[in-house]
Each structure stands twice: as structure tokens, then as C-alpha cells.
mmCIF file of C-alpha atoms in Angstrom:
data_model
loop_
_atom_site.group_PDB
_atom_site.id
_atom_site.type_symbol
_atom_site.label_atom_id
_atom_site.label_comp_id
_atom_site.label_asym_id
_atom_site.label_seq_id
_atom_site.Cartn_x
_atom_site.Cartn_y
_atom_site.Cartn_z
ATOM 1 C CA MET A 1 -46.037 33.058 -111.668
ATOM 2 C CA LYS A 2 -49.185 32.760 -113.792
ATOM 3 C CA ILE A 3 -50.064 29.411 -115.361
ATOM 4 C CA ALA A 4 -52.859 29.031 -117.920
ATOM 5 C CA PHE A 5 -54.681 25.734 -118.339
ATOM 6 C CA LEU A 6 -57.549 24.328 -120.384
ATOM 7 C CA GLY A 7 -60.527 25.004 -118.145
ATOM 8 C CA PRO A 8 -62.920 25.484 -116.624
ATOM 9 C CA GLN A 9 -62.347 24.585 -112.989
ATOM 10 C CA ALA A 10 -62.150 20.811 -112.351
ATOM 11 C CA SER A 11 -60.944 19.883 -115.837
ATOM 12 C CA PHE A 12 -58.420 17.068 -116.140
ATOM 13 C CA THR A 13 -55.909 19.672 -117.265
ATOM 14 C CA GLN A 14 -56.401 21.570 -114.024
ATOM 15 C CA LEU A 15 -55.716 18.366 -112.067
ATOM 16 C CA ALA A 16 -52.436 18.083 -113.977
ATOM 17 C CA ALA A 17 -51.607 21.780 -113.510
ATOM 18 C CA ILE A 18 -52.214 21.583 -109.738
ATOM 19 C CA GLN A 19 -49.591 18.845 -109.426
ATOM 20 C CA LEU A 20 -47.122 20.547 -111.742
ATOM 21 C CA PHE A 21 -47.536 24.017 -110.197
ATOM 22 C CA PRO A 22 -48.907 23.555 -106.653
ATOM 23 C CA ASP A 23 -47.872 27.015 -105.481
ATOM 24 C CA GLU A 24 -48.581 29.131 -108.564
ATOM 25 C CA GLN A 25 -51.593 31.104 -109.790
ATOM 26 C CA LEU A 26 -53.642 28.924 -112.149
ATOM 27 C CA ILE A 27 -55.777 30.705 -114.732
ATOM 28 C CA PRO A 28 -58.428 28.718 -116.666
ATOM 29 C CA GLN A 29 -58.855 29.301 -120.395
ATOM 30 C CA PRO A 30 -61.953 28.329 -122.415
ATOM 31 C CA ASN A 31 -60.025 26.467 -125.112
ATOM 32 C CA ILE A 32 -56.570 25.306 -126.191
ATOM 33 C CA LEU A 33 -56.054 28.222 -128.583
ATOM 34 C CA ASP A 34 -56.553 30.719 -125.759
ATOM 35 C CA CYS A 35 -53.850 28.913 -123.754
ATOM 36 C CA PHE A 36 -51.400 29.421 -126.620
ATOM 37 C CA ILE A 37 -52.441 33.052 -127.116
ATOM 38 C CA ALA A 38 -52.018 33.795 -123.397
ATOM 39 C CA VAL A 39 -48.438 32.469 -123.546
ATOM 40 C CA GLU A 40 -47.668 34.200 -126.852
ATOM 41 C CA LYS A 41 -48.867 37.575 -125.528
ATOM 42 C CA SER A 42 -47.059 37.056 -122.185
ATOM 43 C CA ASP A 43 -50.327 37.294 -120.271
ATOM 44 C CA VAL A 44 -49.116 34.162 -118.472
ATOM 45 C CA ASP A 45 -45.693 32.617 -117.968
ATOM 46 C CA LYS A 46 -46.630 29.089 -119.043
ATOM 47 C CA ALA A 47 -49.636 26.962 -119.951
ATOM 48 C CA VAL A 48 -50.643 23.329 -119.477
ATOM 49 C CA VAL A 49 -52.520 21.701 -122.360
ATOM 50 C CA PRO A 50 -53.367 18.094 -123.327
ATOM 51 C CA LEU A 51 -51.275 16.548 -126.092
ATOM 52 C CA GLU A 52 -52.248 12.894 -126.378
ATOM 53 C CA ASN A 53 -54.564 10.214 -124.976
ATOM 54 C CA SER A 54 -53.669 6.530 -124.899
ATOM 55 C CA ILE A 55 -57.086 5.571 -126.333
ATOM 56 C CA GLU A 56 -57.974 8.368 -128.741
ATOM 57 C CA GLY A 57 -54.514 9.492 -129.806
ATOM 58 C CA THR A 58 -53.118 12.975 -130.338
ATOM 59 C CA VAL A 59 -55.079 16.134 -129.545
ATOM 60 C CA SER A 60 -54.822 17.584 -133.042
ATOM 61 C CA MET A 61 -55.573 21.148 -131.948
ATOM 62 C CA THR A 62 -52.546 21.192 -129.647
ATOM 63 C CA LEU A 63 -50.278 19.864 -132.385
ATOM 64 C CA ASP A 64 -51.587 22.432 -134.870
ATOM 65 C CA TYR A 65 -50.991 25.358 -132.517
ATOM 66 C CA LEU A 66 -47.481 24.145 -131.681
ATOM 67 C CA TYR A 67 -46.791 24.542 -135.390
ATOM 68 C CA LYS A 68 -48.690 27.793 -135.886
ATOM 69 C CA THR A 69 -47.464 29.686 -132.814
ATOM 70 C CA PRO A 70 -43.880 30.930 -133.371
ATOM 71 C CA GLY A 71 -41.558 30.955 -130.386
ATOM 72 C CA ILE A 72 -43.413 28.391 -128.303
ATOM 73 C CA LYS A 73 -41.299 25.757 -126.553
ATOM 74 C CA ILE A 74 -42.166 22.597 -124.635
ATOM 75 C CA GLN A 75 -40.753 22.596 -121.090
ATOM 76 C CA ALA A 76 -42.076 19.233 -119.875
ATOM 77 C CA GLU A 77 -44.481 16.377 -120.483
ATOM 78 C CA ALA A 78 -46.666 14.822 -117.797
ATOM 79 C CA VAL A 79 -48.659 11.588 -117.960
ATOM 80 C CA MET A 80 -51.766 11.171 -115.805
ATOM 81 C CA PRO A 81 -54.232 8.259 -115.430
ATOM 82 C CA ILE A 82 -57.749 9.239 -116.501
ATOM 83 C CA ALA A 83 -60.987 8.010 -114.889
ATOM 84 C CA HIS A 84 -64.376 8.967 -116.350
ATOM 85 C CA HIS A 85 -67.641 8.886 -114.392
ATOM 86 C CA LEU A 86 -71.250 9.498 -115.438
ATOM 87 C CA MET A 87 -72.916 12.114 -113.245
ATOM 88 C CA ILE A 88 -76.258 13.895 -112.920
ATOM 89 C CA HIS A 89 -77.817 16.628 -110.820
ATOM 90 C CA PRO A 90 -78.974 15.216 -107.452
ATOM 91 C CA ASP A 91 -82.559 16.238 -108.294
ATOM 92 C CA SER A 92 -82.549 14.395 -111.647
ATOM 93 C CA ASP A 93 -83.962 10.927 -112.229
ATOM 94 C CA PRO A 94 -81.168 8.508 -113.289
ATOM 95 C CA GLN A 95 -83.736 6.483 -115.223
ATOM 96 C CA ARG A 96 -84.798 9.469 -117.360
ATOM 97 C CA ILE A 97 -81.589 10.938 -118.764
ATOM 98 C CA ASP A 98 -82.384 12.985 -121.874
ATOM 99 C CA LYS A 99 -78.855 13.909 -123.054
ATOM 100 C CA ILE A 100 -75.232 13.201 -122.142
ATOM 101 C CA TYR A 101 -72.584 15.940 -122.446
ATOM 102 C CA SER A 102 -68.795 15.795 -122.417
ATOM 103 C CA HIS A 103 -65.624 16.611 -124.297
ATOM 104 C CA PRO A 104 -65.403 14.661 -127.597
ATOM 105 C CA GLN A 105 -62.400 12.692 -126.368
ATOM 106 C CA ALA A 106 -64.141 11.686 -123.132
ATOM 107 C CA LEU A 107 -67.202 10.518 -125.082
ATOM 108 C CA ALA A 108 -64.952 8.555 -127.419
ATOM 109 C CA GLN A 109 -63.010 7.027 -124.523
ATOM 110 C CA SER A 110 -66.329 5.850 -123.003
ATOM 111 C CA PHE A 111 -67.988 4.954 -126.306
ATOM 112 C CA HIS A 112 -68.596 1.245 -125.750
ATOM 113 C CA TYR A 113 -69.991 1.702 -122.245
ATOM 114 C CA LEU A 114 -72.320 4.499 -123.328
ATOM 115 C CA ASP A 115 -73.362 2.573 -126.438
ATOM 116 C CA GLU A 116 -74.246 -0.486 -124.374
ATOM 117 C CA HIS A 117 -76.094 1.230 -121.534
ATOM 118 C CA PHE A 118 -77.346 4.502 -123.060
ATOM 119 C CA LYS A 119 -77.540 3.726 -126.769
ATOM 120 C CA GLU A 120 -80.699 5.720 -127.518
ATOM 121 C CA ILE A 121 -79.713 8.793 -125.508
ATOM 122 C CA PRO A 122 -78.169 11.643 -127.561
ATOM 123 C CA LYS A 123 -74.557 12.583 -126.804
ATOM 124 C CA GLN A 124 -73.352 16.134 -127.338
ATOM 125 C CA ASP A 125 -69.806 17.493 -127.498
ATOM 126 C CA PHE A 126 -68.752 20.137 -124.993
ATOM 127 C CA SER A 127 -65.575 22.209 -124.730
ATOM 128 C CA SER A 128 -64.335 20.195 -121.736
ATOM 129 C CA THR A 129 -65.507 17.558 -119.280
ATOM 130 C CA ALA A 130 -65.631 20.171 -116.515
ATOM 131 C CA ALA A 131 -67.718 22.557 -118.628
ATOM 132 C CA ALA A 132 -70.140 19.713 -119.296
ATOM 133 C CA ALA A 133 -70.425 19.034 -115.563
ATOM 134 C CA ARG A 134 -71.032 22.722 -114.865
ATOM 135 C CA HIS A 135 -73.734 22.815 -117.557
ATOM 136 C CA VAL A 136 -75.510 19.871 -115.934
ATOM 137 C CA SER A 137 -75.356 21.552 -112.521
ATOM 138 C CA GLU A 138 -76.875 24.742 -113.953
ATOM 139 C CA ASN A 139 -79.833 22.898 -115.539
ATOM 140 C CA PRO A 140 -81.334 20.687 -112.816
ATOM 141 C CA ASP A 141 -84.750 20.563 -114.519
ATOM 142 C CA ARG A 142 -83.535 19.007 -117.802
ATOM 143 C CA ASN A 143 -82.436 15.489 -116.737
ATOM 144 C CA LEU A 144 -78.945 15.913 -118.210
ATOM 145 C CA ALA A 145 -75.806 13.880 -117.534
ATOM 146 C CA ALA A 146 -72.096 14.551 -117.952
ATOM 147 C CA VAL A 147 -69.001 12.396 -118.359
ATOM 148 C CA ALA A 148 -66.364 13.973 -116.121
ATOM 149 C CA ASN A 149 -64.072 13.344 -113.140
ATOM 150 C CA GLN A 150 -64.590 13.109 -109.386
ATOM 151 C CA PHE A 151 -63.224 16.627 -108.889
ATOM 152 C CA ALA A 152 -65.913 18.039 -111.195
ATOM 153 C CA ALA A 153 -68.645 16.093 -109.393
ATOM 154 C CA ASN A 154 -67.497 17.504 -106.055
ATOM 155 C CA LEU A 155 -67.088 21.066 -107.303
ATOM 156 C CA TYR A 156 -70.462 21.259 -109.068
ATOM 157 C CA GLY A 157 -72.445 19.197 -106.587
ATOM 158 C CA LEU A 158 -73.295 16.340 -108.948
ATOM 159 C CA LYS A 159 -74.182 12.741 -108.166
ATOM 160 C CA ILE A 160 -72.089 9.991 -109.772
ATOM 161 C CA ILE A 161 -74.366 7.194 -110.983
ATOM 162 C CA HIS A 162 -71.776 5.100 -112.873
ATOM 163 C CA ARG A 163 -68.064 5.024 -112.070
ATOM 164 C CA ASN A 164 -65.065 4.215 -114.283
ATOM 165 C CA ILE A 165 -66.984 4.051 -117.543
ATOM 166 C CA HIS A 166 -63.888 4.444 -119.752
ATOM 167 C CA ASP A 167 -63.551 1.501 -122.117
ATOM 168 C CA PHE A 168 -59.926 0.611 -121.343
ATOM 169 C CA GLU A 169 -58.246 0.318 -117.971
ATOM 170 C CA GLN A 170 -54.970 1.821 -119.176
ATOM 171 C CA ASN A 171 -56.433 5.227 -119.988
ATOM 172 C CA HIS A 172 -53.776 7.936 -119.700
ATOM 173 C CA THR A 173 -53.451 11.461 -121.034
ATOM 174 C CA ARG A 174 -50.168 13.189 -121.795
ATOM 175 C CA PHE A 175 -50.020 16.921 -121.048
ATOM 176 C CA ILE A 176 -47.327 19.432 -121.982
ATOM 177 C CA ILE A 177 -46.087 22.634 -120.391
ATOM 178 C CA ILE A 178 -45.607 25.319 -123.031
ATOM 179 C CA SER A 179 -43.715 28.594 -122.678
ATOM 180 C CA LYS A 180 -41.692 31.127 -124.625
ATOM 181 C CA ASP A 181 -38.827 30.281 -122.279
ATOM 182 C CA ALA A 182 -36.743 27.332 -123.486
ATOM 183 C CA GLU A 183 -35.557 26.435 -119.969
ATOM 184 C CA SER A 184 -36.591 22.884 -119.022
ATOM 185 C CA TYR A 185 -39.086 22.434 -116.164
ATOM 186 C CA THR A 186 -38.170 20.302 -113.168
ATOM 187 C CA GLN A 187 -40.052 19.122 -110.084
ATOM 188 C CA GLU A 188 -38.274 17.008 -107.452
ATOM 189 C CA ASN A 189 -41.516 15.671 -105.944
ATOM 190 C CA LEU A 190 -42.688 14.020 -109.183
ATOM 191 C CA LYS A 191 -41.581 10.709 -110.667
ATOM 192 C CA VAL A 192 -39.516 11.104 -113.846
ATOM 193 C CA LEU A 193 -40.351 8.632 -116.625
ATOM 194 C CA GLY A 194 -37.658 9.720 -119.051
ATOM 195 C CA GLU A 195 -36.276 12.542 -121.153
ATOM 196 C CA LYS A 196 -36.858 13.457 -124.779
ATOM 197 C CA SER A 197 -36.478 16.190 -127.368
ATOM 198 C CA GLY A 198 -39.179 17.566 -129.664
ATOM 199 C CA LEU A 199 -39.029 18.714 -133.291
ATOM 200 C CA LEU A 200 -41.463 20.042 -135.872
ATOM 201 C CA ILE A 201 -40.346 19.252 -139.410
ATOM 202 C CA THR A 202 -41.780 20.380 -142.735
ATOM 203 C CA LEU A 203 -40.585 18.426 -145.754
ATOM 204 C CA PRO A 204 -39.276 20.110 -148.898
ATOM 205 C CA GLU A 205 -41.326 20.018 -152.084
ATOM 206 C CA ASP A 206 -42.871 16.573 -152.522
ATOM 207 C CA HIS A 207 -40.606 14.072 -154.239
ATOM 208 C CA ALA A 208 -39.931 10.349 -154.111
ATOM 209 C CA GLY A 209 -37.926 9.412 -151.022
ATOM 210 C CA GLY A 210 -38.316 12.805 -149.320
ATOM 211 C CA LEU A 211 -39.494 11.391 -145.986
ATOM 212 C CA HIS A 212 -36.878 8.634 -146.166
ATOM 213 C CA GLN A 213 -34.134 11.234 -146.557
ATOM 214 C CA VAL A 214 -35.336 13.127 -143.490
ATOM 215 C CA LEU A 215 -35.599 9.991 -141.350
ATOM 216 C CA SER A 216 -32.135 8.920 -142.487
ATOM 217 C CA VAL A 217 -30.767 12.008 -140.721
ATOM 218 C CA PHE A 218 -31.774 10.375 -137.446
ATOM 219 C CA ALA A 219 -31.140 6.759 -138.445
ATOM 220 C CA TRP A 220 -27.442 6.930 -139.271
ATOM 221 C CA ARG A 221 -26.816 8.847 -136.032
ATOM 222 C CA LYS A 222 -28.650 6.060 -134.147
ATOM 223 C CA MET A 223 -31.100 8.576 -132.706
ATOM 224 C CA ASN A 224 -34.094 6.664 -131.308
ATOM 225 C CA LEU A 225 -37.437 8.179 -132.400
ATOM 226 C CA SER A 226 -40.166 7.467 -129.833
ATOM 227 C CA LYS A 227 -42.850 9.285 -131.843
ATOM 228 C CA ILE A 228 -43.430 10.517 -135.380
ATOM 229 C CA GLU A 229 -46.783 11.913 -136.397
ATOM 230 C CA SER A 230 -47.964 13.791 -139.457
ATOM 231 C CA ARG A 231 -50.453 16.657 -139.522
ATOM 232 C CA THR A 232 -51.873 18.403 -142.549
ATOM 233 C CA LEU A 233 -50.588 21.888 -143.334
ATOM 234 C CA LYS A 234 -54.105 22.775 -144.551
ATOM 235 C CA THR A 235 -52.608 24.124 -147.766
ATOM 236 C CA GLY A 236 -53.737 21.235 -149.950
ATOM 237 C CA LEU A 237 -53.970 17.471 -150.058
ATOM 238 C CA GLY A 238 -50.672 15.721 -149.394
ATOM 239 C CA ASN A 239 -49.015 18.663 -147.585
ATOM 240 C CA TYR A 240 -47.908 17.765 -144.051
ATOM 241 C CA PHE A 241 -45.663 18.683 -141.168
ATOM 242 C CA PHE A 242 -44.256 16.119 -138.738
ATOM 243 C CA PHE A 243 -44.012 16.113 -134.963
ATOM 244 C CA ILE A 244 -41.045 14.009 -133.854
ATOM 245 C CA ASN A 245 -39.778 12.952 -130.423
ATOM 246 C CA VAL A 246 -36.177 11.843 -130.053
ATOM 247 C CA VAL A 247 -35.239 9.896 -126.922
ATOM 248 C CA GLY A 248 -32.781 11.811 -124.731
ATOM 249 C CA LYS A 249 -31.345 15.323 -124.643
ATOM 250 C CA TRP A 250 -30.418 17.259 -127.763
ATOM 251 C CA GLU A 251 -26.989 18.144 -126.477
ATOM 252 C CA SER A 252 -24.220 16.458 -128.453
ATOM 253 C CA ALA A 253 -22.502 17.956 -131.495
ATOM 254 C CA LEU A 254 -23.822 14.995 -133.479
ATOM 255 C CA TYR A 255 -27.378 15.996 -132.682
ATOM 256 C CA GLN A 256 -26.748 19.660 -133.475
ATOM 257 C CA ASN A 257 -25.368 18.650 -136.848
ATOM 258 C CA ALA A 258 -28.627 16.843 -137.556
ATOM 259 C CA LEU A 259 -30.394 20.209 -137.795
ATOM 260 C CA GLU A 260 -27.816 21.410 -140.300
ATOM 261 C CA GLU A 261 -28.308 18.297 -142.420
ATOM 262 C CA LEU A 262 -32.086 18.785 -142.348
ATOM 263 C CA LYS A 263 -31.571 22.332 -143.647
ATOM 264 C CA ALA A 264 -29.310 20.985 -146.392
ATOM 265 C CA LEU A 265 -32.218 18.769 -147.458
ATOM 266 C CA ASP A 266 -34.424 21.914 -147.658
ATOM 267 C CA ALA A 267 -36.507 20.641 -144.746
ATOM 268 C CA GLU A 268 -37.694 23.226 -142.214
ATOM 269 C CA ALA A 269 -36.952 22.102 -138.653
ATOM 270 C CA TYR A 270 -38.128 23.847 -135.472
ATOM 271 C CA PHE A 271 -36.600 22.652 -132.194
ATOM 272 C CA LEU A 272 -39.216 22.547 -129.422
ATOM 273 C CA GLY A 273 -36.728 21.766 -126.665
ATOM 274 C CA SER A 274 -35.370 18.948 -124.520
ATOM 275 C CA TYR A 275 -37.575 18.095 -121.559
ATOM 276 C CA LYS A 276 -38.445 15.506 -118.939
ATOM 277 C CA GLU A 277 -41.582 13.377 -118.801
ATOM 278 C CA PHE A 278 -43.243 13.155 -115.369
ATOM 279 C CA TYR A 279 -45.888 10.837 -113.914
ATOM 280 C CA LEU A 280 -48.873 12.390 -112.127
ATOM 281 C CA GLU A 281 -51.482 10.955 -109.765
ATOM 282 C CA SER A 282 -55.053 10.537 -111.019
#
């Protein structure tokens, strides 16, 4: 089985994918969109992409492509602790760093540390933490640094000069497994944190109480919503879709009827699936 993941090698997403699919072929992709395209075109069976970080919030690109890519389902969620380190090429001078590279979320998650210790040094966004580490390894003469993980430091032969620079101890990232197959993923060797169902909902034409009507569909059925987040439809100001998580499986007749009621309200609802949430090692 072929599994795409947000690469390159040694990205946090690869660390998650290795634990979720220890015996499968893992194929790195340069960005999140390419992960979705690979699944959509059946070039791979599934893909692992980041969905949310406990410090910086939702990965908006993932949420957008869940909405824009028809037929995609979520098979599982996985939560992994995240540790960021500052690393340089072994030949570089740690006192003369000229620029720091990393993924925007990693830079944001380490903002206070970097602002306190490297305030005057420019920071530049990179497509992933692993790509930033690789870039540093390929430019030993430029006194560059990267914010990345231990795996990346080992793979690209970099020297860690500051460990655990993330601003909050409880730094976790939630990943999802996406596929065109609606069958739920399971893995006996991983700790299960819970089970949930996912929905994408687009409201009918804007009117007073529209969101309240939609939420009432869940409220009177006593369906516990663990997450509700809005994202712009990019069709004009005030136009949104909503990503909703409902605690538990979407299996009872009462739950199925909720979709029918949403349709009666002229709301578009896309069921992403019922799936388990697993806990991964850092």
C-alpha cells in the first residue's frame, strides 16, 4: 500500500506516518495540496497530513482542501507531541547565524524563544521543517539555522545548538489520514483517545438565525460537538463553510436523520466519516 505524506524526509508528518503505517511504502509530497491530489488521482491509497496544532490552531490549507476535494474521507486522527530544536551545519559558527528557516507554524510555535535570543536575525518561511533542515545542510558556507526535529538533525547531519525551543510545553499536532475509501483505520498497537465523526457544512443564503438553526439540529439530539470552525468560501466577505466534529460514531437513526434535517434547512452537509483518534510517540 502506498501512503503519501507532507515531506520531505524527516518531517513531523513522516514521523506520524511511520507510526501509523510502519510496514507500508511512504511517499513524500512537497506540499499538502499534492497529498490531496495523489489521493484523488489514486496515485496513493491514503495520505497523512497535519490538521491542527495546539499552539497555532488549524492548518487552514488542510481544511480548505478537505472542502475542495470531492470524495475525500477522513479515516483516522492521530495526536503527536511536538519538540522543536534549533540546528546548524557542524561547520557553521553558532555565534554568527545570519538567517533562521522553518515552516511558518514552527516559527510561530517558537516565536517567544526566537524573539528573546535571536531578535535581530531574519526568519524565513519554508515549506516544512525538514525542508528547512535540508536547506541548511546544503549551504554550509552561509551560517544558516533551521527549526526542526531530532530526526531531521540526524538525517541531514546538523548540530543542535538549542533544544526544546517551543514556547509551550504542551505542544501537540493533530494529523489526519485521508482516503477515498470510507472504511475507518485501526491500529491495535496505538493508544486510542476516542472516537468522533466529521462534517463539512455550508449554510444556506445568509439570514438571521441561520447558524443557530443548523446548530439546533445537533443540540436537540444531544449530539456533543467537540469542534466547530469556520473557513471562508473565498467567494466574498461573510461566506463560510464549517468543519464540525461530533463525539462518537455516526451510526444511529437519530444521527442519520440529522443530515436530512440539514438538507431541509437548505444547508449542504458532507459527511467525512466516523473515525478513531490515536496517540503517537514524539
